[in-house]
Every structure is written in C-alpha cells, then in structure tokens.
DNA sequence: ATTATTTGCTAAAACGTTTTTTCAAGTTAA
DNA sequence: TTAACTTGAAAAAACGTTTTAGCAAATAAT
C-alpha cells in the first residue's frame, strides 16, 4: 500500500525512530548527523513518502485541523466567511474542513459529531435552531468551539455574532428617514434568537419614531421551505391592501422572492416602495434598480472567530462573546 | 481526556475486545451473550462514548470519507453540486468533506494532499488549471478520484464533465436564431480545456451559420482577478464600435460585470443586445430583464461522480469518462 | 589510564481501535 | 466417563506514527 516510515527505514538501513525524527525536522536537535539527515530526506523524495495523519494525529493527540459547520452552504454569506476563515486558519497552521447542514438539526448534529470523532482540534459552528443539545455536549466534553452568527439563550459559549437588534433598528430607521411609515417585514417562525432580535430591532425603531406596530404588516412565514407563491401573495396584499411603502427584508431568502414579485408587478423602487435588505448580496447591485443593503462585517467575523477558537484550543477557558455591528447601510439608487 | 473503549471495559469489567465487538454490532455473531451486550450498550450511553475515528480508521485501513476539492467555493454551481454529492454519498455511508482552492494551484495541491494524508477513501476534484501533476500523482498512488467539470489533455482519469463544446454551440445557435450576427464572447487566457472547448463551440456555431469569426469580438481576459473596469470598457467598445448585437457569456464571472455595464448604460435587452449566459444562476431571474441561460445538469453530475467514485473505491479500475449535455436553454423575457 | 562526557542512533512504549487466535468452562455425544 | 463440541470472553498483534529513555562508541577531561 502506501509508503510508510518503515519503508524509509528499510530503504536507508536506519531505524524508524531516526527517520521520524528527521522527517519532523528534529534531526539536528536530536543529534542526528548531517549525513543521516540527508540520506533520509533523499529517501523521502525517492519513495514519495506522505505521512499518515491518522497515525500521526492519534499519537500526537491533535490534528491541526478545524471543522466549520455551516447551516447553509448555498448562502453567499457563509461562503465568504468560510473563505476568510480558511485563509486565517492557514496562518496559524490549521487546515479547515467544511460541512453543510442544510438547516437540518439532525444533519447539523451528525456533522459536528463526525468532526469530533475525527478529532478536529476545534469547531466553528453556524448552528441550526434545534442543535442546542449537541452544543451543550461539546461544552461538557470540553471541546473548543465558537458559535458564529447563531446563538442560544442560556448557553455559555464563545460566540461571534452580529448586532442583529441594532442592525435591524438601523435599517428600519433608514426607511423611516426616507419618509416611510408603513414598513413591512416577514417574521420567521423559528427559535433562532438572531431572527427574534431582528424583529425586536424593527419594533423598537418603529416605536422610537412614534409609529405604532401593526401585526398585519409582519406576516409570519416558516423558516424553511419558503414557498415563493406565499411570499408573492403576501407582498401583493401588503402593498395593495395594507398600503405598505417600505420593506425591510431580514434575509436573502425572503428578499429574493419578494423582489421578484416587486419586479414582476412593476412596483417602482424606491418611488412606490423603499427596500432595505439585511444580507448583502453581490447580485443586488446588478438588479435594476439596485437594492439598498446592510453590509455585514464578514471579514471581522471570520478573523475574530478564528482568533477565539485558536485561543480556546491553546487552553484559554475564558468565554468570550463578541457582538459586531453592521458596517453601514449601502445605499443604491436606480440608474 | 475523551472516553475510550478502555473506559467502557473498565466500567463493565469486560475486556476491550469484547467491548469493541459489541460496539461494532458484531456481538451476536461473535457469541457475546445478550447480558453482556446490554451491559456494554448501557455503559456506552452512561459514559457518552464517541469512537476515535483516527484510531478506528488507522486500524481498518479506510475512513468512509470522501474529499471534495472545489476550485471556487463562492461559485453557486459548485455549491449545488456539493450539496447533492453529500446527500448521495450519505446513501452509501460516506461523509463528505469540502475544501476550496480559490483557483490557486498551490492551494489545490495542498488541499488534495491534505485529504490524502488524512486517508480519505476517494476524492472528487474540480481541479485548477495547473494541478495536473498532483492529479498524476494520485494516479500513480492508485488513489481513487473523479475529476469534475475540469479535465486535462493526456490524463487518463475518471471524469464527469459537461459537453462544453456542444453547449456553447447551442447557446450561440440560439443567439443566431434570434437574428443576431455580431456575437461577442470573452476568451479566457487559461489552460483549462473546458474553456477552450466553449470557445470552439462558439466558433463552430458561427461557421456553420456562415458567419465569419471576428477576433475583435472575442477580447481576451485573464482567468483570475477580472477587473470589472476592463470588462466595462470592453463591453462598451464592443457595442459602440463593433456593433455587437449579442453576447455569449461563458461564465458567471464574465456575465456579472458585463450585465452590470449593460444595465448601467441602459442598453436594451434583448432589443439592442441579446444575451445568453453559460452558467445558470438563481439571481438571473430576478434581474429585469431576466437573463437567458444554459441550464447545467448539476444533479446528474453529482450523482454520476459519486457513483463512479464509489465504484473505484470498491476496486473497479476501469476508467470512465462521462460527458453530459447542457439540459436546455432557459429562455427568459423582460416583463 | 581511567572516568566523564558527548555523539549518533535505536528500542520500546504509547495513542485507540479491530480482529484473529486462544482458552477455559460448560455441554453434548459415545 | 471420557472425548468432542459449543459457548462466552480475553489475549495479543496490528495499524503508522511520536517520543522518551537508553545504549554503545567515540571523544574529552583528569
């Protein structure tokens, strides 16, 4: 099968201990002669030796590896985060493996367990709403991890999240500053706290501006499997019956079908309805008219979470909870 | 540290071999009594035992794991493929780990090597253009893998790719059928064969329709780090100076800035310029006017590549090269 | 000329599993 | 009653590393 250290030992006539020491760059500090070192290195190339990390990690007790569990791989937000996390982790000598849970609790749990069984040194997790028990297990097992974007009540864990309340507030405030008074948003039927916080920010901004909260302007929708037809009828009714003049979209997944509807029925943006969307999206600027959006601090989130995770891996047991504000509102206008 | 089989052995007063047999469901076939089996299973729960896959895999010689190396994680195409691959692999009892190379040869090589060092049972690879040597190494080492989307000349390896030539031909034929005669496309400066094939398809369609190939309508651009400004000036010049009446976009990455330009300068689509884009994109249909696109057989690609990979893992050494046609042209019109 | 130190390398245990072989005790057959 | 099985479980080797302790030979110190 694959070439092992034993093969190199045989090839060079040395012991496997000597070979291992050289291969790990501990040759000179272990009083291995230059000649021997060179001989091993030549053999390594000649035989095309590749270390078996299963064996190496088993013995060493760590893998230099991080698992990133994402709730939705098709969300550009997470992908950008993943890309930066990978780069940052590499700076510290860690490889990152990615896995997607499709917002499915069971899958999320399975992916985390899978990573743990393969003994990743730590995890970064964008958890699904029902995965709190796995998270608690990780805490009990003292496995280093950082929650990203999603968080839980009564769970004391490292986390890097957005200021969902503040950002939503800002978004709605923006709409109000544009003279909008009947502002709609979809309220998700989910336990995910960050969605609740967005809703709270929405309500607070209304209140602080003397606008009464109208439940009819916040139709509830399921968090998963959103039916575009349902969104379409909501959007139409909101505009036609409820006289909505502004939309605050809390996610890409509600923004997309809503915008499609707005375009399809040729509602004028922003003349007839103003729109702010929470998640930024590279395609928004390609739409005509392009869509105003909250810019998320993706870079910071990624950098911070890697920092925290590696600190935890290195034994820091102090829990840190970082809340990042939305960077700004990127205003875009029709051309 | 973590609970091991040894702990269960101690807890139950049994030997580690007995515990292992029970844990692997080989209790009854190994003549372990019902009582003992139950005792072990209770201990497993009580101690919250999780197997160490490093040790298990080291001993067993396989990991039940597949590595998926993607050239660009931010490309929706690959993400959709990844999602389906994951689902299919799970059906066969395999876990999939994902890694992105950002179209960087060195990174691609490193990720593949990393997977190999962790002894994944097989790989699915959307290779970067300069990664041919790693691929050849895999062949030499007899490591099962399937090339996806990207392929190489003179490399005899399992692969699942699109019919790039035929699809491009189809796209250009579509534009011609709409009465277009001056059709532009960007020609990538890359060694990636599938891009060359698309270019050939473009040329062939022109030729078969008696349209002379005009090099000035196919400005060369770098494969990486596309400057939107460069695209913008190309697009403008193509329309204003070269009287282009149709665009065939070979990738998302050229389509996006081009469309942005078309929108920004308010060229009428499709009245003034017709557009077909190679890669499908969920956001195209949200643009106004929405964009006509070639629909790629993502599902088939994923399913087929997993099938082939698992067959290879199971010892099938016959090389299979699958070429899938684009499903259809999804025509979309302005509302 | 002996003892002490350094040099260069190896032996062996350990990491946590899996799996084959072995073994004692109980059961059945003759 | 003894030989031949069967049952239930354990011992031990193996997977490919890493790392500590150790050991002989060479060199240095006294």
XYZ file of C-alpha atoms (C1' of nucleotides) in Angstrom:
730
model
C 0.000 0.000 0.000
C 1.149 3.481 0.814
C 4.764 4.212 1.676
C 5.374 4.362 5.412
C 8.174 5.447 7.649
C 9.083 1.803 7.912
C 9.785 1.698 4.198
C 12.141 4.626 4.524
C 13.827 2.932 7.443
C 14.331 -0.180 5.386
C 15.499 1.789 2.363
C 18.077 3.722 4.354
C 19.020 0.995 6.776
C 18.112 3.252 9.683
C 15.609 2.805 12.481
C 12.095 4.182 12.250
C 12.768 6.443 15.208
C 15.639 8.103 13.414
C 13.569 8.502 10.280
C 10.686 10.000 12.219
C 12.912 12.482 13.986
C 14.416 13.672 10.724
C 11.049 13.837 8.991
C 9.774 16.067 11.781
C 12.698 18.425 11.471
C 14.002 17.346 14.842
C 17.122 15.852 13.329
C 19.671 18.382 14.464
C 18.219 18.863 17.931
C 18.245 15.098 18.379
C 21.918 14.758 17.436
C 21.274 13.051 14.127
C 24.274 13.527 11.831
C 24.057 15.622 8.706
C 24.781 12.578 6.589
C 21.909 10.649 8.049
C 19.558 13.576 7.697
C 20.415 13.913 4.053
C 20.008 10.204 3.485
C 16.505 10.241 4.967
C 15.458 13.268 3.007
C 16.612 11.697 -0.210
C 14.704 8.550 0.567
C 11.623 10.601 1.351
C 11.689 12.052 -2.130
C 12.741 8.860 -3.829
C 9.891 6.883 -2.289
C 7.443 9.799 -2.395
C 6.557 9.401 1.234
C 3.380 11.016 2.545
C 2.718 10.940 6.270
C -0.330 9.103 7.548
C -2.065 11.798 9.524
C -4.372 9.262 11.116
C -1.412 7.626 12.818
C 0.389 10.872 13.448
C -2.628 12.568 14.966
C -3.557 9.546 17.002
C -0.154 9.567 18.584
C 0.179 13.321 18.952
C -3.283 13.893 20.287
C -4.154 16.689 17.924
C -4.839 17.122 14.220
C -4.099 20.756 13.398
C -7.499 20.795 11.910
C -10.640 22.878 12.309
C -14.181 21.929 11.356
C -16.522 24.592 10.045
C -20.164 23.603 10.181
C -22.362 25.870 8.156
C -26.121 25.888 8.254
C -26.481 26.686 4.593
C -23.653 26.268 2.107
C -25.607 27.978 -0.619
C -25.712 31.198 1.357
C -23.044 33.534 -0.040
C -22.600 34.999 3.427
C -21.283 31.758 4.881
C -19.170 31.022 1.868
C -17.366 34.316 2.134
C -16.847 33.709 5.820
C -15.522 30.235 5.042
C -13.045 31.593 2.568
C -11.597 34.060 5.046
C -11.606 31.575 7.881
C -9.601 29.225 5.732
C -7.008 31.866 4.979
C -6.710 32.963 8.608
C -6.521 29.413 9.899
C -3.718 28.642 7.459
C -1.702 31.441 9.049
C -1.834 29.518 12.291
C -1.030 26.203 10.653
C -4.546 24.822 10.672
C -6.491 23.248 7.854
C -10.211 23.859 7.659
C -12.782 21.315 6.630
C -16.221 22.475 5.671
C -19.570 20.755 6.036
C -23.110 21.970 5.433
C -26.173 21.045 7.450
C -28.902 22.463 5.183
C -30.555 23.922 8.299
C -31.363 20.392 9.348
C -30.907 19.710 13.058
C -30.096 16.053 12.622
C -27.591 16.765 9.895
C -26.009 19.536 11.911
C -25.630 17.202 14.825
C -24.215 14.474 12.618
C -21.652 16.767 11.003
C -20.476 18.060 14.345
C -20.243 14.545 15.705
C -18.370 13.474 12.615
C -15.816 16.225 13.075
C -15.471 15.412 16.743
C -14.987 11.721 16.004
C -12.207 12.623 13.607
C -10.788 14.693 16.412
C -10.648 18.142 14.871
C -8.941 20.443 17.328
C -11.860 22.836 17.307
C -15.086 23.814 15.607
C -16.693 26.904 14.227
C -20.423 26.433 14.063
C -23.290 28.255 12.457
C -25.802 26.183 14.331
C -29.317 25.189 13.390
C -32.067 26.190 15.776
C -32.570 22.763 17.312
C -28.946 21.866 17.804
C -28.622 23.182 21.319
C -28.137 19.732 22.815
C -25.112 18.972 20.644
C -23.684 22.331 21.603
C -24.137 21.532 25.248
C -22.469 18.191 24.716
C -19.465 19.974 23.244
C -19.282 22.127 26.336
C -19.440 19.078 28.593
C -16.753 17.349 26.590
C -14.665 20.498 26.783
C -14.211 20.595 23.034
C -13.160 24.055 21.844
C -15.675 25.741 19.567
C -17.028 29.119 18.547
C -20.603 29.833 17.591
C -20.853 32.000 14.518
C -23.849 34.107 13.545
C -26.273 31.947 15.540
C -26.508 31.829 19.314
C -28.655 30.405 22.085
C -30.241 31.558 25.257
C -28.680 30.111 28.407
C -25.728 28.677 26.559
C -22.449 29.985 27.806
C -20.199 29.583 24.807
C -17.719 31.531 22.737
C -19.565 33.346 20.022
C -19.158 35.885 17.266
C -22.434 37.328 16.155
C -23.849 40.403 14.556
C -25.712 43.054 16.431
C -28.959 41.895 14.938
C -31.088 44.172 17.024
C -29.028 47.253 16.245
C -28.709 46.474 12.569
C -32.402 45.911 12.126
C -33.042 49.124 14.014
C -30.686 50.940 11.691
C -32.338 49.507 8.603
C -35.816 50.483 9.687
C -34.579 53.875 10.817
C -33.221 54.348 7.312
C -36.587 53.600 5.779
C -38.289 55.990 8.173
C -35.742 58.681 7.317
C -36.889 58.285 3.735
C -40.366 59.200 4.837
C -41.749 55.690 5.043
C -44.365 54.971 7.653
C -45.937 51.666 6.697
C -42.986 49.325 6.818
C -43.431 45.608 6.355
C -41.166 42.716 7.270
C -41.583 38.980 7.359
C -41.424 37.427 10.786
C -39.900 33.982 10.826
C -41.434 31.111 12.710
C -38.231 29.932 14.298
C -36.482 29.620 17.616
C -33.336 31.193 16.212
C -32.613 34.076 18.529
C -30.930 36.230 15.958
C -34.144 36.357 13.990
C -36.064 37.396 17.089
C -33.517 40.122 17.714
C -34.010 41.472 14.226
C -37.707 41.584 14.861
C -37.137 43.423 18.125
C -34.948 45.972 16.376
C -37.679 46.508 13.832
C -40.259 47.105 16.537
C -38.013 49.403 18.562
C -37.246 51.618 15.591
C -40.936 51.975 14.866
C -41.711 52.781 18.467
C -38.918 55.340 18.808
C -40.338 57.121 15.802
C -43.856 57.125 17.066
C -45.097 54.557 14.602
C -47.486 52.007 16.004
C -46.546 48.370 15.450
C -49.057 46.762 13.151
C -49.007 42.992 13.267
C -50.675 42.820 9.893
C -47.523 44.232 8.309
C -45.358 41.371 9.596
C -46.773 38.179 8.145
C -45.318 35.069 9.757
C -43.593 32.602 7.465
C -41.847 29.295 8.035
C -38.088 29.449 8.399
C -37.563 26.600 5.972
C -39.028 25.752 2.620
C -40.380 29.146 1.873
C -42.996 28.991 -0.826
C -42.394 31.818 -3.319
C -46.098 31.846 -4.096
C -46.921 32.559 -0.479
C -44.407 35.385 -0.418
C -45.833 36.727 -3.645
C -49.357 36.883 -2.322
C -48.155 38.440 0.927
C -46.196 41.115 -0.905
C -49.110 41.964 -3.139
C -51.544 42.119 -0.284
C -49.181 44.203 1.821
C -48.908 46.771 -0.917
C -52.423 46.715 -2.303
C -54.428 46.247 0.873
C -52.137 47.444 3.633
C -50.614 50.353 1.753
C -47.082 49.328 2.627
C -44.499 51.821 1.410
C -41.334 50.152 2.697
C -39.897 46.675 3.075
C -37.269 45.505 5.493
C -36.013 42.116 4.395
C -34.351 40.204 7.186
C -32.763 37.580 4.979
C -31.767 36.775 1.443
C -34.329 34.063 1.368
C -37.213 36.449 1.914
C -35.662 39.239 -0.135
C -35.308 37.205 -3.286
C -38.862 36.084 -3.940
C -40.169 39.417 -2.691
C -38.027 41.350 -5.097
C -39.044 39.034 -7.861
C -42.637 39.903 -7.098
C -41.920 43.615 -6.939
C -40.180 43.437 -10.298
C -42.806 41.270 -11.842
C -45.667 43.554 -10.932
C -43.554 46.565 -11.714
C -43.854 48.314 -8.419
C -41.500 51.263 -8.593
C -38.490 51.066 -6.285
C -37.937 53.312 -4.436
C -40.724 55.632 -5.538
C -43.596 53.386 -4.562
C -41.852 51.102 -2.074
C -38.490 51.578 -0.445
C -36.484 48.472 0.230
C -33.654 47.577 2.584
C -32.299 44.081 2.773
C -30.369 42.647 5.649
C -27.967 40.369 3.968
C -25.715 41.832 1.424
C -25.517 40.133 -1.870
C -23.268 40.694 -4.817
C -26.196 40.381 -7.153
C -28.184 43.192 -5.629
C -26.092 45.731 -7.406
C -26.828 44.053 -10.698
C -30.520 44.456 -10.312
C -32.214 47.405 -11.738
C -32.952 49.306 -9.612
C -30.239 48.029 -7.346
C -31.114 47.236 -3.756
C -30.020 49.046 -0.618
C -28.494 46.694 1.887
C -26.912 46.347 5.304
C -23.264 45.475 4.851
C -22.205 42.735 7.229
C -18.742 42.672 8.805
C -17.855 39.367 7.216
C -14.126 39.833 7.445
C -14.199 40.726 11.099
C -16.481 37.830 11.936
C -14.149 35.360 10.305
C -10.957 36.796 11.762
C -12.386 37.129 15.233
C -13.816 33.647 15.344
C -10.548 32.043 14.299
C -8.683 34.072 16.883
C -11.062 32.997 19.604
C -11.061 29.386 18.537
C -7.295 29.090 18.448
C -7.060 30.784 21.797
C -9.506 28.215 23.157
C -7.597 25.370 21.564
C -4.497 26.663 23.285
C -6.170 26.266 26.614
C -7.904 29.566 27.220
C -11.107 28.648 29.017
C -12.459 32.129 29.373
C -15.676 32.553 27.427
C -15.845 35.474 25.048
C -18.955 36.787 23.344
C -18.335 39.235 20.540
C -21.098 41.293 19.015
C -20.305 43.115 15.794
C -22.376 45.979 14.385
C -23.420 46.093 10.771
C -20.805 48.115 8.954
C -23.113 50.555 7.247
C -26.096 50.881 5.009
C -25.041 50.749 1.417
C -27.466 52.948 -0.381
C -28.045 52.266 -4.019
C -30.232 54.061 -6.407
C -31.797 53.299 -9.694
C -29.850 54.432 -12.735
C -9.497 13.161 28.094
C -12.106 11.606 25.892
C -13.826 8.392 26.819
C -12.295 5.360 25.160
C -13.192 1.755 24.748
C -10.831 1.068 27.611
C -13.021 3.131 29.915
C -16.036 1.098 28.944
C -14.060 -2.073 29.533
C -13.124 -0.882 32.977
C -16.661 0.292 33.745
C -18.201 -3.031 32.754
C -15.384 -5.268 33.929
C -15.079 -6.709 30.431
C -12.153 -6.808 28.050
C -11.663 -4.181 25.363
C -12.073 -6.803 22.663
C -15.495 -7.731 23.913
C -16.492 -4.101 24.137
C -15.245 -3.417 20.626
C -17.137 -6.338 19.175
C -20.381 -5.227 20.780
C -19.876 -1.615 19.754
C -19.431 -2.725 16.169
C -22.633 -4.716 16.237
C -20.693 -7.948 15.969
C -21.825 -9.078 19.385
C -24.221 -11.813 18.397
C -22.097 -13.187 15.573
C -19.183 -13.363 17.976
C -21.079 -15.306 20.581
C -21.312 -12.494 23.094
C -24.219 -13.082 25.473
C -27.253 -10.856 25.475
C -26.483 -9.797 29.020
C -23.009 -8.634 28.122
C -24.223 -6.816 25.034
C -26.761 -4.924 27.070
C -24.192 -4.084 29.718
C -21.852 -2.588 27.129
C -24.586 -0.609 25.469
C -25.654 0.854 28.773
C -22.081 1.826 29.568
C -21.763 3.420 26.144
C -24.649 5.717 26.922
C -23.704 6.270 30.535
C -20.172 7.334 29.656
C -21.217 9.052 26.406
C -18.638 7.184 24.410
C -17.658 8.525 20.980
C -15.360 6.426 18.814
C -11.981 7.799 17.858
C -12.088 7.583 14.092
C -8.380 8.230 13.842
C -7.672 5.012 15.675
C -10.503 3.127 14.059
C -9.552 4.198 10.551
C -5.895 3.566 11.136
C -6.653 0.038 12.092
C -9.321 -0.621 9.489
C -7.454 0.946 6.616
C -10.322 3.075 5.404
C -12.216 6.111 6.620
C -15.618 6.017 4.910
C -14.859 9.516 3.892
C -14.715 11.447 0.623
C -12.891 14.694 -0.055
C -14.418 17.215 -2.431
C -11.966 19.793 -3.684
C -13.645 22.709 -5.341
C -11.890 25.383 -7.330
C -14.198 28.098 -6.145
C -16.482 27.790 -3.137
C -18.224 31.031 -3.939
C -19.475 29.631 -7.222
C -23.110 28.584 -6.760
C -22.604 25.858 -9.310
C -20.103 24.004 -7.154
C -22.093 24.541 -4.014
C -25.162 22.961 -5.502
C -23.065 20.071 -6.701
C -21.556 19.736 -3.237
C -24.946 19.593 -1.622
C -26.124 16.778 -3.864
C -22.849 14.905 -3.595
C -23.176 14.994 0.146
C -26.667 13.563 0.044
C -25.721 10.820 -2.403
C -22.572 9.903 -0.515
C -24.555 9.573 2.692
C -26.688 6.932 0.994
C -23.559 4.851 0.602
C -22.391 5.515 4.145
C -19.763 8.080 3.270
C -19.170 11.501 4.783
C -18.012 14.297 2.536
C -15.517 16.952 3.494
C -15.283 20.076 1.408
C -12.322 22.306 0.692
C -11.889 25.240 -1.656
C -8.780 26.113 -3.615
C -9.739 29.592 -4.829
C -8.434 28.625 -8.278
C -4.961 28.594 -6.798
C -2.757 25.735 -7.991
C -0.706 25.546 -4.839
C -3.769 25.584 -2.643
C -5.481 22.971 -4.772
C -2.443 20.765 -4.463
C -2.254 21.342 -0.707
C -5.917 20.516 -0.146
C -5.668 17.320 -2.159
C -2.522 16.332 -0.300
C -4.210 17.126 2.988
C -7.132 14.883 2.154
C -4.806 12.137 1.038
C -2.747 12.409 4.203
C -5.910 12.009 6.220
C -6.612 8.988 4.095
C -9.953 9.844 2.588
C -11.152 6.849 0.635
C -11.549 8.891 -2.516
C -11.655 12.366 -3.985
C -13.868 14.384 -6.250
C -11.898 17.214 -7.761
C -12.744 20.355 -9.680
C -9.118 20.955 -10.487
C -7.286 24.181 -11.127
C -5.519 24.500 -14.448
C -2.012 23.902 -13.128
C -2.762 20.968 -10.895
C -2.053 18.267 -13.438
C 0.986 16.996 -11.570
C -0.954 16.298 -8.377
C -3.548 14.526 -10.439
C -0.881 12.364 -11.991
C 0.486 11.620 -8.555
C -2.928 10.400 -7.489
C -2.972 8.082 -10.463
C 0.468 6.742 -9.583
C -0.554 6.219 -5.988
C -3.701 4.466 -7.188
C -5.896 6.730 -5.107
C -9.494 6.670 -6.344
C -10.740 10.010 -7.647
C -13.091 11.588 -10.146
C -12.467 14.817 -11.988
C -15.499 17.044 -12.044
C -16.172 19.827 -14.513
C -12.475 20.277 -15.310
C -10.329 17.872 -17.264
C -6.888 17.565 -18.804
C -5.383 16.508 -22.064
C -3.418 13.277 -21.855
C -4.663 12.420 -18.392
C -6.471 9.121 -18.267
C -8.752 9.564 -15.295
C -12.363 9.126 -14.293
C -14.236 12.280 -15.112
C -17.677 13.806 -15.231
C -17.797 16.913 -17.342
C -20.212 18.949 -19.349
C -20.316 18.941 -23.101
C -18.780 22.373 -23.191
C -18.365 22.416 -26.934
C -21.935 21.367 -27.594
C -23.418 23.680 -25.015
C -21.553 26.686 -26.292
C -22.598 25.750 -29.785
C -26.201 25.572 -28.648
C -26.012 28.941 -26.929
C -24.562 30.687 -29.948
C -27.006 28.914 -32.216
C -29.780 30.312 -30.043
C -28.487 33.853 -30.489
C -28.211 33.348 -34.234
C -31.763 32.017 -34.332
C -32.792 35.311 -32.806
C -31.320 37.061 -35.792
C -28.027 38.037 -34.180
C -24.972 38.160 -36.369
C -22.334 40.058 -34.426
C -21.923 37.910 -31.352
C -19.275 38.674 -28.785
C -17.743 36.484 -26.114
C -14.793 36.848 -23.772
C -11.960 34.432 -24.381
C -10.169 33.384 -21.231
C -6.414 33.304 -21.019
C -6.197 29.912 -19.375
C -5.063 26.373 -19.987
C -8.359 24.998 -18.737
C -9.579 22.791 -21.517
C -13.235 23.266 -20.824
C -12.880 26.954 -21.560
C -11.160 26.176 -24.843
C -13.968 23.827 -25.719
C -16.517 26.532 -25.121
C -14.586 28.796 -27.425
C -14.507 26.074 -30.077
C -18.245 25.619 -29.798
C -18.693 29.326 -30.273
C -16.557 29.325 -33.401
C -18.196 26.231 -34.848
C -21.692 27.648 -34.467
C -20.642 30.807 -36.228
C -19.028 28.865 -39.033
C -21.969 26.534 -39.547
C -24.166 29.572 -39.939
C -21.895 31.268 -42.427
C -20.756 33.953 -40.013
C -17.081 34.800 -40.215
C -15.174 34.607 -36.923
C -14.032 38.059 -35.939
C -11.270 38.051 -33.382
C -12.110 41.605 -32.380
C -15.397 40.344 -30.922
C -13.652 37.970 -28.506
C -11.437 40.099 -26.286
C -9.029 38.030 -24.229
C -9.194 38.428 -20.462
C -7.310 36.850 -17.596
C -8.951 33.865 -15.951
C -8.389 35.236 -12.491
C -8.829 38.629 -10.933
C -11.060 40.027 -13.580
C -11.152 43.798 -13.423
C -14.758 44.982 -13.806
C -13.494 48.214 -15.315
C -11.757 46.314 -18.087
C -14.914 44.355 -18.775
C -16.906 47.550 -18.782
C -14.736 49.206 -21.376
C -14.732 46.056 -23.490
C -18.493 45.815 -23.393
C -18.955 49.424 -24.315
C -16.469 49.221 -27.148
C -17.968 46.013 -28.450
C -21.375 47.608 -28.678
C -20.450 51.109 -29.735
C -17.552 50.392 -32.062
C -18.045 46.791 -33.116
C -21.826 46.887 -33.373
C -22.224 43.761 -31.324
C -25.853 42.619 -31.091
C -25.417 39.526 -28.969
C -23.350 38.300 -26.030
C -22.452 34.777 -25.119
C -21.132 34.738 -21.565
C -19.065 31.676 -20.833
C -19.038 32.120 -17.073
C -20.744 33.844 -14.203
C -17.652 35.843 -13.606
C -17.777 37.498 -17.014
C -21.542 37.699 -17.101
C -21.870 39.681 -13.888
C -19.775 42.758 -14.626
C -20.929 42.717 -18.227
C -24.571 42.757 -17.228
C -23.845 45.458 -14.730
C -22.438 47.512 -17.575
C -25.379 46.766 -19.849
C -27.784 47.819 -17.110
C -25.813 50.863 -16.162
C -25.700 52.250 -19.672
C -29.245 51.126 -20.265
C -28.685 49.033 -23.306
C -31.968 47.356 -24.044
C -32.014 43.598 -23.552
C -32.938 41.849 -25.746
C -33.913 44.561 -28.218
C -30.461 46.028 -28.654
C -28.332 43.130 -27.458
C -29.376 39.557 -26.890
C -27.677 37.717 -24.067
C -27.095 34.091 -23.194
C -25.075 33.091 -20.193
C -23.445 29.749 -19.729
C -23.745 29.238 -16.036
C -27.149 29.315 -14.579
C -27.711 31.477 -11.618
C -30.676 31.851 -9.348
C -30.341 35.605 -9.440
C -30.660 35.918 -13.185
C -34.381 35.541 -12.951
C -34.561 38.407 -10.501
C -32.953 40.822 -12.863
C -35.021 42.939 -15.040
C -34.921 41.942 -17.801
C -34.087 38.456 -16.690
C -31.296 36.632 -18.406
C -31.479 33.626 -20.691
C -29.181 30.860 -19.568
C -27.907 27.367 -20.271
C -29.162 25.046 -17.567
C -26.444 22.720 -16.371
C -27.148 19.115 -15.377
C -25.977 19.644 -11.831
C -27.892 16.767 -10.348
C -26.638 14.297 -12.886
C -23.063 15.460 -12.477
C -23.167 14.964 -8.740
C -24.920 11.618 -8.832
C -22.731 10.251 -11.586
C -19.489 11.315 -9.974
C -20.359 9.719 -6.653
C -21.362 6.523 -8.423
C -18.091 6.420 -10.281
C -16.022 7.253 -7.242
C -17.568 4.598 -5.060
C -17.184 2.075 -7.806
C -13.495 2.997 -7.997
C -13.127 2.794 -4.227
C -14.606 -0.669 -4.397
C -11.838 -1.737 -6.691
C -13.126 -1.006 -10.166
C -10.059 0.111 -12.095
C -11.803 0.737 -15.382
C -11.610 4.405 -16.334
C -14.880 6.069 -17.225
C -15.289 9.444 -18.859
C -18.784 10.862 -18.801
C -19.812 13.864 -20.856
C -23.160 15.432 -20.066
C -25.012 17.813 -22.357
C -26.488 21.059 -21.138
C -30.092 20.342 -20.230
C -31.665 23.126 -22.203
C -31.687 26.831 -22.805
C -33.945 28.539 -20.332
C -35.365 31.464 -22.159
C -36.455 34.406 -20.109
C -38.017 37.576 -21.257
C -38.441 41.019 -19.895
C -41.716 41.715 -18.122
C 44.796 5.155 32.116
C 40.810 5.615 33.893
C 36.465 8.244 34.319
C 33.241 11.506 32.465
C 31.009 13.414 28.689
C 29.367 13.739 24.162
C 27.708 11.837 19.848
C 24.687 9.196 16.981
C 21.472 6.283 16.882
C 17.865 2.585 18.399
C 14.398 0.137 21.410
C 10.212 0.308 23.108
C 6.039 2.132 24.718
C 2.123 4.573 23.617
C -2.064 6.565 21.023
C -7.317 3.839 20.480
C -9.028 0.866 17.758
C -10.137 -4.005 15.160
C -9.742 -8.739 14.538
C -7.815 -13.270 14.808
C -6.455 -16.643 17.780
C -6.723 -18.807 22.032
C -8.579 -20.593 26.116
C -11.320 -22.111 29.973
C -15.703 -23.772 31.220
C -19.877 -25.798 30.125
C -22.469 -29.076 27.253
C -23.233 -32.965 24.411
C -22.145 -37.348 22.330
C -20.338 -42.077 22.638
C -16.563 -41.405 31.838
C -14.068 -39.568 28.555
C -13.702 -37.365 24.141
C -15.639 -33.916 21.223
C -18.029 -29.749 20.689
C -20.030 -25.309 21.981
C -20.206 -21.067 24.438
C -18.519 -16.792 26.121
C -14.976 -13.994 26.637
C -9.991 -12.455 26.735
C -5.167 -12.026 24.977
C -2.433 -10.257 21.686
C -0.987 -8.427 17.438
C -1.518 -4.935 14.266
C -2.353 -0.173 12.003
C 1.753 4.082 11.412
C 3.245 7.334 13.967
C 5.918 10.102 18.031
C 8.853 10.474 21.792
C 11.430 9.221 25.849
C 14.769 6.621 27.692
C 18.742 4.094 26.871
C 22.976 2.277 24.910
C 27.291 1.697 22.680
C 31.152 4.020 20.702
C 33.886 7.969 20.330
C 35.878 11.827 22.395
C 37.297 14.701 26.237
C 38.781 15.531 30.874
C 41.548 14.256 34.859
